[in-house]
mmCIF file of C-alpha atoms and ligand atoms in Angstrom:
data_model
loop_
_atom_site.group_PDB
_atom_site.id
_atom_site.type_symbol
_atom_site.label_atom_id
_atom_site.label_comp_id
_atom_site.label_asym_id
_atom_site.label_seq_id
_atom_site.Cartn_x
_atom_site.Cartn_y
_atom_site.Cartn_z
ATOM 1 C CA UNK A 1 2.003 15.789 25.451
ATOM 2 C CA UNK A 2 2.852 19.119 23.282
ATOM 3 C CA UNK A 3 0.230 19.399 20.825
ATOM 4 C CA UNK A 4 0.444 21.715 17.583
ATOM 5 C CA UNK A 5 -1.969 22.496 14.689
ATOM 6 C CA UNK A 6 -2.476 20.264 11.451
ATOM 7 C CA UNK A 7 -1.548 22.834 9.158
ATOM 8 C CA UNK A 8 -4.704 24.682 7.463
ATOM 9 C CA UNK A 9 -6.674 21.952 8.155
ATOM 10 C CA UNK A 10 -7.188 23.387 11.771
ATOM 11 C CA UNK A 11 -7.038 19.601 13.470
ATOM 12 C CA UNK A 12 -4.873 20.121 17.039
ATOM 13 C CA UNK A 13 -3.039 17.369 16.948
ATOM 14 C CA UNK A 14 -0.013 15.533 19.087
ATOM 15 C CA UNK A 15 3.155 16.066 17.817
ATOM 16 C CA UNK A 16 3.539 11.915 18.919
ATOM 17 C CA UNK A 17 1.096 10.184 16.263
ATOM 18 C CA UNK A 18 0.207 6.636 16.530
ATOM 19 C CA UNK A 19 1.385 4.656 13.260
ATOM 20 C CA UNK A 20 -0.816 1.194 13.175
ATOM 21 C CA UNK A 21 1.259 -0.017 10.513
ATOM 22 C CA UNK A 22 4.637 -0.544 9.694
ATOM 23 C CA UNK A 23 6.221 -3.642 10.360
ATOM 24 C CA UNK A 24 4.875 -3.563 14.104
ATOM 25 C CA UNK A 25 0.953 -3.822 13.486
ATOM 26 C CA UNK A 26 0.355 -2.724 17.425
ATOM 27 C CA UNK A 27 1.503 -6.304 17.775
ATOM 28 C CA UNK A 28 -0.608 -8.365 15.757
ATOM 29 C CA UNK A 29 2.402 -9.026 13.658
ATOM 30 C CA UNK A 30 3.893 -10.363 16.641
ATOM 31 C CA UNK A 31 0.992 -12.343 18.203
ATOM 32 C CA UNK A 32 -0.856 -9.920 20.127
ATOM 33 C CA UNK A 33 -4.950 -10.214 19.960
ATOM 34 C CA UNK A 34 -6.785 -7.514 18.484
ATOM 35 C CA UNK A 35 -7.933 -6.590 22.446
ATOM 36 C CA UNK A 36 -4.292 -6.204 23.180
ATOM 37 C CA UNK A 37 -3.943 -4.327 20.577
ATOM 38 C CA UNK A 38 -6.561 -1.859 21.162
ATOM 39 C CA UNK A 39 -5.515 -1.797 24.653
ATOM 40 C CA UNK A 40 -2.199 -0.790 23.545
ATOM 41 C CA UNK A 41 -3.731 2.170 21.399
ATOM 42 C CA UNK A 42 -5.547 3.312 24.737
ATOM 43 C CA UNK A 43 -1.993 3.430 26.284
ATOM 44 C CA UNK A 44 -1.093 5.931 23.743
ATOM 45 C CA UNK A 45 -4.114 7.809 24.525
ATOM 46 C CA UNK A 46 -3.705 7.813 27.777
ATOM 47 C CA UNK A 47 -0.367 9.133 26.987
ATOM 48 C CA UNK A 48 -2.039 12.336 24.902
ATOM 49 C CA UNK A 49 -1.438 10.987 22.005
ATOM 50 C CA UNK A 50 -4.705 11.854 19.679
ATOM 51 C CA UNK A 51 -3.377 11.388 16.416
ATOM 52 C CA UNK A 52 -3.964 7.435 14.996
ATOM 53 C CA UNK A 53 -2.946 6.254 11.634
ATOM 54 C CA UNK A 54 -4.269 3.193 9.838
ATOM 55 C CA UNK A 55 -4.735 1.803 6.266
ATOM 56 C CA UNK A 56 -6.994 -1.008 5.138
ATOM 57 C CA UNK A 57 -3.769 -3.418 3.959
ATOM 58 C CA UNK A 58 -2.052 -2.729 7.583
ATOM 59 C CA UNK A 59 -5.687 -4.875 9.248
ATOM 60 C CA UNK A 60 -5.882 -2.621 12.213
ATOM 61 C CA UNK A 61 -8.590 -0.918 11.671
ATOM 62 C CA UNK A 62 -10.747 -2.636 13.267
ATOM 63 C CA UNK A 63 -8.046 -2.687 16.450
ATOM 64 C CA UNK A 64 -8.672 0.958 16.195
ATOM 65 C CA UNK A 65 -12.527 0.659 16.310
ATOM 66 C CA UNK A 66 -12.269 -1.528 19.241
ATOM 67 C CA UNK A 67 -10.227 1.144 20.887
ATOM 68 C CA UNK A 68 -12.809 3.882 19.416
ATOM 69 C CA UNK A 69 -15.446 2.104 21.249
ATOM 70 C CA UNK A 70 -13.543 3.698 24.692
ATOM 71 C CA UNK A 71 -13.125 7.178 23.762
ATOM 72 C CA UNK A 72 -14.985 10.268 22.943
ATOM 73 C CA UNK A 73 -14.898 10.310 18.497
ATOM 74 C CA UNK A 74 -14.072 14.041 18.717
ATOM 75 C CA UNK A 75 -10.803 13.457 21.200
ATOM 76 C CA UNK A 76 -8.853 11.726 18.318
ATOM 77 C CA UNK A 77 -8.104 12.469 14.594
ATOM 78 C CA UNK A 78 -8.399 9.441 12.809
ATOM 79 C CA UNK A 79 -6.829 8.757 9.286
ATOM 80 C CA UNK A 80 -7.158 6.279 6.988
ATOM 81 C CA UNK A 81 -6.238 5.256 3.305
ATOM 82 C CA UNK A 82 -7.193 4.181 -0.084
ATOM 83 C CA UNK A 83 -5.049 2.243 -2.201
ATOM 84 C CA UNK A 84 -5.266 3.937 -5.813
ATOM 85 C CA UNK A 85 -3.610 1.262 -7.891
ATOM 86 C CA UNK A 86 -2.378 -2.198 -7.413
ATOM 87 C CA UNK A 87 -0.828 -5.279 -9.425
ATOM 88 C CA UNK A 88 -0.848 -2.879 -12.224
ATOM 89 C CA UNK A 89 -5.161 -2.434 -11.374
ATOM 90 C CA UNK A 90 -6.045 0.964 -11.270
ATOM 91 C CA UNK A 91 -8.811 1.540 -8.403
ATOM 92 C CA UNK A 92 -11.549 3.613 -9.548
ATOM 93 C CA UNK A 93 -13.399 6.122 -7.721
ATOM 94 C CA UNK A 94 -16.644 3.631 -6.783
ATOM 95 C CA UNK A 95 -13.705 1.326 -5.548
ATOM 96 C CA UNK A 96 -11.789 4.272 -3.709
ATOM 97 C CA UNK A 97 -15.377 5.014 -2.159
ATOM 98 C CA UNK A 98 -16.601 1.210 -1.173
ATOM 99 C CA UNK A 99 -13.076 1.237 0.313
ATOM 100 C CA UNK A 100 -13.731 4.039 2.168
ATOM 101 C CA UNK A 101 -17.109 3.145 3.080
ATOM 102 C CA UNK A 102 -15.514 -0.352 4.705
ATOM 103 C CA UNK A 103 -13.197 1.670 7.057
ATOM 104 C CA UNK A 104 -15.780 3.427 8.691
ATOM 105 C CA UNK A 105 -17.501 0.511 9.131
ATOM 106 C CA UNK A 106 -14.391 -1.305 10.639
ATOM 107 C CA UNK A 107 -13.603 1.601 12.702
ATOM 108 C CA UNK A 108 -17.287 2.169 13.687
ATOM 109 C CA UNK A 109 -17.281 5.648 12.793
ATOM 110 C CA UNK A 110 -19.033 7.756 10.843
ATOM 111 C CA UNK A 111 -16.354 10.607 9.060
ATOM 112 C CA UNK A 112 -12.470 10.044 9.203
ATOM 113 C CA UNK A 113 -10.540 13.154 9.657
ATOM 114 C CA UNK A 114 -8.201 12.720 6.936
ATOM 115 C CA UNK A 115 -8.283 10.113 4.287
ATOM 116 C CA UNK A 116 -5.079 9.568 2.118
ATOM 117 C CA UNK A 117 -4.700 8.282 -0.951
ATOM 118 C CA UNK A 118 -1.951 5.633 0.222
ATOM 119 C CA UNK A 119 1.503 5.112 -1.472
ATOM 120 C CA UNK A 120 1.297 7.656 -4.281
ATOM 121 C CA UNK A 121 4.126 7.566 -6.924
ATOM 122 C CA UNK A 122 4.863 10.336 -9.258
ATOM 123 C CA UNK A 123 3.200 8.592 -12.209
ATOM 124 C CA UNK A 124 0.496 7.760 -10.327
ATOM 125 C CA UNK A 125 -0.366 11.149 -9.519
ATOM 126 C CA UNK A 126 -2.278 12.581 -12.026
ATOM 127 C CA UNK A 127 -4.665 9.756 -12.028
ATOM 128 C CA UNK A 128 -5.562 10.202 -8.056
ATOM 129 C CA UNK A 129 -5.694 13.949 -9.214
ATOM 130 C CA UNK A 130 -8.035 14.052 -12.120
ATOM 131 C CA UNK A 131 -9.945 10.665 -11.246
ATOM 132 C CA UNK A 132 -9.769 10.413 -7.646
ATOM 133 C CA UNK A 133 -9.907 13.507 -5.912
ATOM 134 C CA UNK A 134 -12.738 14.562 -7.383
ATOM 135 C CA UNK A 135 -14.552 11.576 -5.948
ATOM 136 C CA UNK A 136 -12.991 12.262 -2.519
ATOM 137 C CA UNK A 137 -14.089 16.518 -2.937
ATOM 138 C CA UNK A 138 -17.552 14.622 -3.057
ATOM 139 C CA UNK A 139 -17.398 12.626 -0.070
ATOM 140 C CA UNK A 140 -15.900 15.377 1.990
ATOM 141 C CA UNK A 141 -19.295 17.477 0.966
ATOM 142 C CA UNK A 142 -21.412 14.549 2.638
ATOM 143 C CA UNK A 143 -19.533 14.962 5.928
ATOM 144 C CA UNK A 144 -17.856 10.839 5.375
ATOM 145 C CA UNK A 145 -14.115 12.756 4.977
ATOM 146 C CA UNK A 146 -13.256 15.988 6.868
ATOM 147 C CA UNK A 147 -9.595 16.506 5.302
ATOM 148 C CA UNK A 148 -7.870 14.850 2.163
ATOM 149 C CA UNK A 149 -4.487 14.006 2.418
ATOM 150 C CA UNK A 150 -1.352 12.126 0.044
ATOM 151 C CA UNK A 151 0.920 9.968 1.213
ATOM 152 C CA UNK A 152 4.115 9.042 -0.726
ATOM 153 C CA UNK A 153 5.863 5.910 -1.038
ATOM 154 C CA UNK A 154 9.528 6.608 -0.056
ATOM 155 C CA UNK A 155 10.504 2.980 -0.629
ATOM 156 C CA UNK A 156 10.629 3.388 -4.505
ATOM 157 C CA UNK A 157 10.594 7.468 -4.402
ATOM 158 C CA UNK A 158 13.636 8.792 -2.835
ATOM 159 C CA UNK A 159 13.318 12.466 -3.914
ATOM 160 C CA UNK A 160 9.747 13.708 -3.138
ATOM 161 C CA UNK A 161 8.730 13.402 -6.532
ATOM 162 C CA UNK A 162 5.043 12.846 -6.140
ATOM 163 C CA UNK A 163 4.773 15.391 -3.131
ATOM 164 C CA UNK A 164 6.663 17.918 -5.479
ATOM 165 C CA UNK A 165 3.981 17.250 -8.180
ATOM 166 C CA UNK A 166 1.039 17.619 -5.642
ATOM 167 C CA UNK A 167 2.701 21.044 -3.834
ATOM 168 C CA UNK A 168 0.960 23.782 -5.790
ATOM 169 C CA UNK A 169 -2.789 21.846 -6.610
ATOM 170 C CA UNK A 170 -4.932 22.778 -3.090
ATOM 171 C CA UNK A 171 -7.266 19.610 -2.436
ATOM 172 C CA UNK A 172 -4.503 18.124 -0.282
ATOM 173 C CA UNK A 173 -4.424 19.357 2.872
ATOM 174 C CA UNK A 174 -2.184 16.747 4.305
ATOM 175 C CA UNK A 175 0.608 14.981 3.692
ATOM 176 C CA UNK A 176 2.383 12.048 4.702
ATOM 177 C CA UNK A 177 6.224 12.206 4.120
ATOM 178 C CA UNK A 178 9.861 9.979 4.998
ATOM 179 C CA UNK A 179 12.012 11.846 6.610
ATOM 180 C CA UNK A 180 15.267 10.843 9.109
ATOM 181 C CA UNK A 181 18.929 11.622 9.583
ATOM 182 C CA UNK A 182 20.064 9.779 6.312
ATOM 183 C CA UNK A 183 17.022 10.783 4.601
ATOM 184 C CA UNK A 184 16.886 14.281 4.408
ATOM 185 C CA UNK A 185 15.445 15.442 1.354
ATOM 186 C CA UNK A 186 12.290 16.779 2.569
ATOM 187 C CA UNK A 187 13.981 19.997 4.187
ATOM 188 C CA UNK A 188 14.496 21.012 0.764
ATOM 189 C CA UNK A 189 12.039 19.254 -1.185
ATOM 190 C CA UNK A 190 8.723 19.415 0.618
ATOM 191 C CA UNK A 191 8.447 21.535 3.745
ATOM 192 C CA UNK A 192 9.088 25.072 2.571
ATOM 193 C CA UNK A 193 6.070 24.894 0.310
ATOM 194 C CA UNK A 194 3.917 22.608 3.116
ATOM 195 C CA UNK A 195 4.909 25.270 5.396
ATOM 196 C CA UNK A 196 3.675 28.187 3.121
ATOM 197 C CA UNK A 197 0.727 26.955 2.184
ATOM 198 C CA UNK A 198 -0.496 25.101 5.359
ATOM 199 C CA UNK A 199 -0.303 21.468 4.387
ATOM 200 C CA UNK A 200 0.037 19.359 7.443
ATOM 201 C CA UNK A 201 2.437 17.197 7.674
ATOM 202 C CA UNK A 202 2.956 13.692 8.794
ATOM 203 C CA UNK A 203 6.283 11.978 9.349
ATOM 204 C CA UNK A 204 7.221 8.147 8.750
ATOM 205 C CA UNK A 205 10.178 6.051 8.767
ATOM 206 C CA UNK A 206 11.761 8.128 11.571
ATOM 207 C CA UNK A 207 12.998 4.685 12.904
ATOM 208 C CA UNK A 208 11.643 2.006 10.581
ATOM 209 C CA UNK A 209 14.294 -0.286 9.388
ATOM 210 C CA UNK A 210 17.044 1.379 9.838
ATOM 211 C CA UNK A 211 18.020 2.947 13.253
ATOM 212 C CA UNK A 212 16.497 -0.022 15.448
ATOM 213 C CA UNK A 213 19.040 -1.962 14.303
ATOM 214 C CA UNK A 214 22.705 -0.866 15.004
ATOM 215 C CA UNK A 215 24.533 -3.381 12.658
ATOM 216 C CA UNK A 216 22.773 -2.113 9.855
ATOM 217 C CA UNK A 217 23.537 1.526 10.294
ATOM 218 C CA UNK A 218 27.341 0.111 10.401
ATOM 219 C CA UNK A 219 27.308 -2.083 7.522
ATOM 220 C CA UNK A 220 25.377 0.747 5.349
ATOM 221 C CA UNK A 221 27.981 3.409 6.155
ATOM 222 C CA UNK A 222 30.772 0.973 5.234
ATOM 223 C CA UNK A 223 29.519 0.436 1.661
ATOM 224 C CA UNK A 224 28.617 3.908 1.872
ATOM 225 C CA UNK A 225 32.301 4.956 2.761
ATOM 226 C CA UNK A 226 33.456 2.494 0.273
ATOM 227 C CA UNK A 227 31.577 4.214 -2.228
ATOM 228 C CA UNK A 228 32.632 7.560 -1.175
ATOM 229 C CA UNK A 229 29.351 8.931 -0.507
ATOM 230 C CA UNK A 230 30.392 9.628 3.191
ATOM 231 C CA UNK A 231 33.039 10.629 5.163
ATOM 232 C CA UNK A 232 35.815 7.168 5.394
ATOM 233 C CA UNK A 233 35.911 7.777 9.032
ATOM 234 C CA UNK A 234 31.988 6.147 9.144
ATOM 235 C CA UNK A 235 33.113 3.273 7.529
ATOM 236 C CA UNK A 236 35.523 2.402 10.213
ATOM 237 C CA UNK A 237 33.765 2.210 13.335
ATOM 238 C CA UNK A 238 30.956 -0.269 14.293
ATOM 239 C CA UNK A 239 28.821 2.814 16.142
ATOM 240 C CA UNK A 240 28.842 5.421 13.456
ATOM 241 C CA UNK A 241 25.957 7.209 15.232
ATOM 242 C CA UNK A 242 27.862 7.094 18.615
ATOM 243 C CA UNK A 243 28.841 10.579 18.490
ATOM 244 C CA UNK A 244 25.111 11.839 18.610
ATOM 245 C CA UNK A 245 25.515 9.657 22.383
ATOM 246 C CA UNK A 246 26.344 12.147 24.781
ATOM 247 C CA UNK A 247 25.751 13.908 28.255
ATOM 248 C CA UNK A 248 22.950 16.665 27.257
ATOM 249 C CA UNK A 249 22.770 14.845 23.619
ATOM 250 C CA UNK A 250 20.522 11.984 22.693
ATOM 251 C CA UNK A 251 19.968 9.001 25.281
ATOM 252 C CA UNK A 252 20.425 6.059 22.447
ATOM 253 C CA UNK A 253 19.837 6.171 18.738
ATOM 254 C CA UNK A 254 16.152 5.596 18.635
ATOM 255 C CA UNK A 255 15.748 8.978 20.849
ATOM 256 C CA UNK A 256 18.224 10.767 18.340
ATOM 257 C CA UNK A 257 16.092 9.536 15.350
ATOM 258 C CA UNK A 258 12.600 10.440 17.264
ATOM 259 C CA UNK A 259 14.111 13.880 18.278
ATOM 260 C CA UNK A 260 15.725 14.624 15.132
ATOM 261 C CA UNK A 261 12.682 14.564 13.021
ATOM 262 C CA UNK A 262 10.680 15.926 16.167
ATOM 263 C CA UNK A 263 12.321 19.411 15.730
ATOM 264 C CA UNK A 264 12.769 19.653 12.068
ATOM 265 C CA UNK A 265 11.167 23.001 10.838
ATOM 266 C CA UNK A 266 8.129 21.515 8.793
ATOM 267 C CA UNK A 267 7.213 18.757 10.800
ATOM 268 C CA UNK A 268 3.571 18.567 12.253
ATOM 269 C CA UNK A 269 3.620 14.829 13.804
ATOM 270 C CA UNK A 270 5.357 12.258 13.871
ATOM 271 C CA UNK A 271 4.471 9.112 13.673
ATOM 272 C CA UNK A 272 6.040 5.977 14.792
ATOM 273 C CA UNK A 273 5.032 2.436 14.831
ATOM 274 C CA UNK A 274 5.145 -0.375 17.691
ATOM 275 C CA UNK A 275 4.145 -2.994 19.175
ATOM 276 C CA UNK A 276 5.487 -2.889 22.790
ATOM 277 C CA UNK A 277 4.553 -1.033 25.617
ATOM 278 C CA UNK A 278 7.672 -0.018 26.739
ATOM 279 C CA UNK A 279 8.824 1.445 23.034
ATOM 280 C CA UNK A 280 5.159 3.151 23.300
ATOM 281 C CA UNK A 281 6.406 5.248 26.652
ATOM 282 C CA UNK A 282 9.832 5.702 26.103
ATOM 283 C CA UNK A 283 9.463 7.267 22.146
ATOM 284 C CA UNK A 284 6.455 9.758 23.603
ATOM 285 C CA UNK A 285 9.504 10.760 25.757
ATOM 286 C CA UNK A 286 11.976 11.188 23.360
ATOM 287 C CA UNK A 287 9.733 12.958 21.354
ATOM 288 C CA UNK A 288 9.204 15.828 24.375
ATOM 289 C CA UNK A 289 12.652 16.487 24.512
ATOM 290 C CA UNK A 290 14.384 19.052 23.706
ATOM 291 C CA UNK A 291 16.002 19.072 20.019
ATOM 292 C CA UNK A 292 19.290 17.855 19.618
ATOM 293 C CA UNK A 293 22.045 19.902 20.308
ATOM 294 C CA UNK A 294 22.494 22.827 17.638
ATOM 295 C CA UNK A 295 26.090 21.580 17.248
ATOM 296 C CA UNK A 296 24.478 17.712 16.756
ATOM 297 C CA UNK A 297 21.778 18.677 14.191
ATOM 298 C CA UNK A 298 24.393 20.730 12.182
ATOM 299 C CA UNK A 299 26.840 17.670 11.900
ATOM 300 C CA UNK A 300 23.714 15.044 10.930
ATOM 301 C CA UNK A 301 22.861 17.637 8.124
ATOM 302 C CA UNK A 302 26.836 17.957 7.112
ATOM 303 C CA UNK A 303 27.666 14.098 7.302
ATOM 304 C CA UNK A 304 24.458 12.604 5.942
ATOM 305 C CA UNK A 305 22.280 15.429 4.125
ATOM 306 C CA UNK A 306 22.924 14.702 0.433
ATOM 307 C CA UNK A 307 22.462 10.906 0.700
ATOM 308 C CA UNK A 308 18.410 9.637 0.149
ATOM 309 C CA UNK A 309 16.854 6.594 0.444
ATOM 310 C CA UNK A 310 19.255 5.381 2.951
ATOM 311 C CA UNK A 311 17.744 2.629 5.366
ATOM 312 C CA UNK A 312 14.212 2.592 3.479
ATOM 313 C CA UNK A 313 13.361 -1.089 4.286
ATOM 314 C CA UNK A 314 15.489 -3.237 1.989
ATOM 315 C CA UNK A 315 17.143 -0.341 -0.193
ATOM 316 C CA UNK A 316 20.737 0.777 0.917
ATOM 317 C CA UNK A 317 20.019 4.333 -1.061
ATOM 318 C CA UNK A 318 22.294 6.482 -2.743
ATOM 319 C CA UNK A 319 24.017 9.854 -2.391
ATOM 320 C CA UNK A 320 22.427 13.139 -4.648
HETATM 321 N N1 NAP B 1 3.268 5.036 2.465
HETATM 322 C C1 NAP B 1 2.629 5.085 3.610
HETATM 323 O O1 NAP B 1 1.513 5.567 3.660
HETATM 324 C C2 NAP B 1 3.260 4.547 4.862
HETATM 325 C C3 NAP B 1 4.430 3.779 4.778
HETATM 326 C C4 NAP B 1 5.021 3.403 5.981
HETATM 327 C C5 NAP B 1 4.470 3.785 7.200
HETATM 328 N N2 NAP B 1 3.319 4.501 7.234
HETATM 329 C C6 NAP B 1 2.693 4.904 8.522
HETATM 330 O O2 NAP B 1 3.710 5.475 9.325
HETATM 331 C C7 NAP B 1 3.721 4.792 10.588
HETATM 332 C C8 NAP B 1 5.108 4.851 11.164
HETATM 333 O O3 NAP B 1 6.021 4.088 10.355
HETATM 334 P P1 NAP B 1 6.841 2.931 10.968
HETATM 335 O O4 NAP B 1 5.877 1.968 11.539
HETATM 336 O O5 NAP B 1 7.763 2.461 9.966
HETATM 337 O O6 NAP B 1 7.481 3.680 12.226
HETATM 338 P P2 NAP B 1 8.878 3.895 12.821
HETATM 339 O O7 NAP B 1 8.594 4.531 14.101
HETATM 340 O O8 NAP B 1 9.793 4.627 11.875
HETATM 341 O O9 NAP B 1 9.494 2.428 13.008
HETATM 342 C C9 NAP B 1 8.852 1.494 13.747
HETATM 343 C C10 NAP B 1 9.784 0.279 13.891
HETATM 344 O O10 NAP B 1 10.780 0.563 14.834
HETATM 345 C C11 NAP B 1 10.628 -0.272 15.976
HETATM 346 N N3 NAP B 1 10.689 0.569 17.158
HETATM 347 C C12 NAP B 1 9.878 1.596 17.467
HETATM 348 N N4 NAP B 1 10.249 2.129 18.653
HETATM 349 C C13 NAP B 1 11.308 1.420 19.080
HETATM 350 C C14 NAP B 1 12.107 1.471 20.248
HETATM 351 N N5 NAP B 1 11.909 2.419 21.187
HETATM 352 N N6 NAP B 1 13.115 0.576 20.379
HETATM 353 C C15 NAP B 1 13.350 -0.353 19.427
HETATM 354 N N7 NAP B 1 12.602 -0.472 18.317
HETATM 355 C C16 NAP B 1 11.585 0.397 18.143
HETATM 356 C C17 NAP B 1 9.261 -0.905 15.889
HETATM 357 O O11 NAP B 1 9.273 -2.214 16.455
HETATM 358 P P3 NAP B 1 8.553 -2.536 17.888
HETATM 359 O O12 NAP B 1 7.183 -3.039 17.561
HETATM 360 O O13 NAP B 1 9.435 -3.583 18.466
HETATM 361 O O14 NAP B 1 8.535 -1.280 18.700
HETATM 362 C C18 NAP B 1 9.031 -0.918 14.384
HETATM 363 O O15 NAP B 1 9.566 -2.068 13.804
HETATM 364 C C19 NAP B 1 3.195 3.394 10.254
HETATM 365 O O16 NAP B 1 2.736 2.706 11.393
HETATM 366 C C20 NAP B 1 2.094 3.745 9.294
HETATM 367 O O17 NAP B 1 0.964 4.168 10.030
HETATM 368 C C21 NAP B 1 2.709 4.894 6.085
#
């Protein structure tokens, strides 16, 4: 494992970070029993991987206390969330708190290393600012919170907007951002502040919908082509990713997508999400590689570095 530093916050974290959610679970979504579960999140461990993920609507974490139960507290960093408004309810601070409260008892811990606030949106912001924060600032002074952290909601927020909004206001140490190679609006949008002011950085949806699923990239750059947001030649060819596919480039498209966001200036972790063993090995291996060939990365940021939201669960995006 290649391990790197959190940002200001000082953590030394994996650059491969375990993602409990998603549409994966660690399996639960797909049958698996909580024990197989945790046992899966000891595989990851056992791979060097010291950086978990969770969030009470994802229901793993009490997968990850079971797992907690088998290793040393101060050999992982541990994050978890707080929702701060749903069906139109906004959650106040004593909510935020209890919430927090319940994950450590889930997890069996005592602190969490960085707690969120989960799925921010631009107009939500000043809100978890002015009404939440402060609350968190509080728990952080009786030891329950080591790190605060944001994490955005790329499915309705294509451009950064709430990160943007959060860059230049110092209680958020961390963030969590989307990022991958027909999403690239965080080069420009988020990471030359994170990177000058030492926010950590967390990256999700380096996969997600999008690039385990071949047909899909196709049928996205077709419309896309039709619309003229990319090149025509990507509209005409069933492996429009194909040419990233090459002796001393990536192995498949799920090690380009790992690798790409791997190696992107900015990037502290990434996370990804699974349920399967195998996935679990072979994406800690794409993400030791090397980066993608210069020649590679330049044509990904050419072809597809103006279009956003591209391949964000059900959206098909658009170009800037
Ligand atoms: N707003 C937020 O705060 C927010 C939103 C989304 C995600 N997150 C966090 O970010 C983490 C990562 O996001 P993500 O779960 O969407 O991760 P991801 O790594 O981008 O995508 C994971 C998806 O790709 C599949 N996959 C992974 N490796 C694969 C492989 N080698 N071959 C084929 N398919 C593969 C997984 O299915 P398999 O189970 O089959 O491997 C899963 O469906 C989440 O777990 C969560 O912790 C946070």
């Amino acid at each position: 494992m290649q391990y790197t530093t959190l940002g200001r916050t000082g953590l030394r974290v994996s650059v491969a970070g375990l993602g409990t959610g998603g549409f994966s679970r660690m399996g639960l979504k797909s049958g698996k029993t909580e024990e197989e579960s945790a046992r899966l999140i000891l595989d990851a461990v056992d791979l060097g991987i010291n950086f978990i993920d969770t969030a009470p609507p994802y229901g793993t974490e009490g997968v990850v206390g079971k797992a907690l139960k088998s290793i040393p507290r101060d050999k992982v960093v541990v994050a978890t969330k707080s929702t701060v408004r749903r069906d139109g309810e906004w959650w106040t601070p004593e909510r935020v708190v209890a919430s927090l409260d319940n994950s450590l008892r889930l997890m069996g811990t005592d602190y969490v290393d960085v707690f969120n606030l989960h799925a921010v949106e631009a107009q939500m912001y000043d809100y978890a600012l002015n009404t939440l924060a402060p609350a968190l600032v509080e728990q952080q002074r009786k030891g329950k919170i080591r790190h605060i952290g944001l994490t955005e909601n790329p499915i309705v927020d294509f451009t950064n907007a709430a990160l943007k909004r959060a860059l230049h206001d110092p209680v958020w140490e961390v963030y969590m951002v989307g990022f991958h190679m027909m999403h690239q609006g965080a080069r420009a949008n988020v990471f030359p502040v994170t990177r000058q002011k030492g926010i950590g950085t967390l990256i999700m949806f380096a996969v997600r919908s999008i690039f385990a699923d071949p047909p899909r990239v196709a049928r996205e750059m077709k419309e896309l082509a039709a619309k003229g947001h990319v090149e025509k030649w990507l509209g005409e060819t069933d492996d429009p990713l194909g040419f990233l596919v090459h002796a001393g480039g990536a192995a498949n498209m799920i090690d380009a997508a790992y690798r790409f966001v791997r190696h992107e200036p900015g990037v502290d972790v990434v996370l990804f999400g699974t349920g399967d063993a195998a996935h679990l090995r072979t994406n800690v291996a794409s993400l030791l590689k090397p980066p993608l060939p210069e020649s590679d990365r330049t044509k990904l940021a050419a072809l597809f570095g103006h279009l956003e939201g591209i391949g964000l669960d059900g959206h098909q995006g658009r170009s800037r």
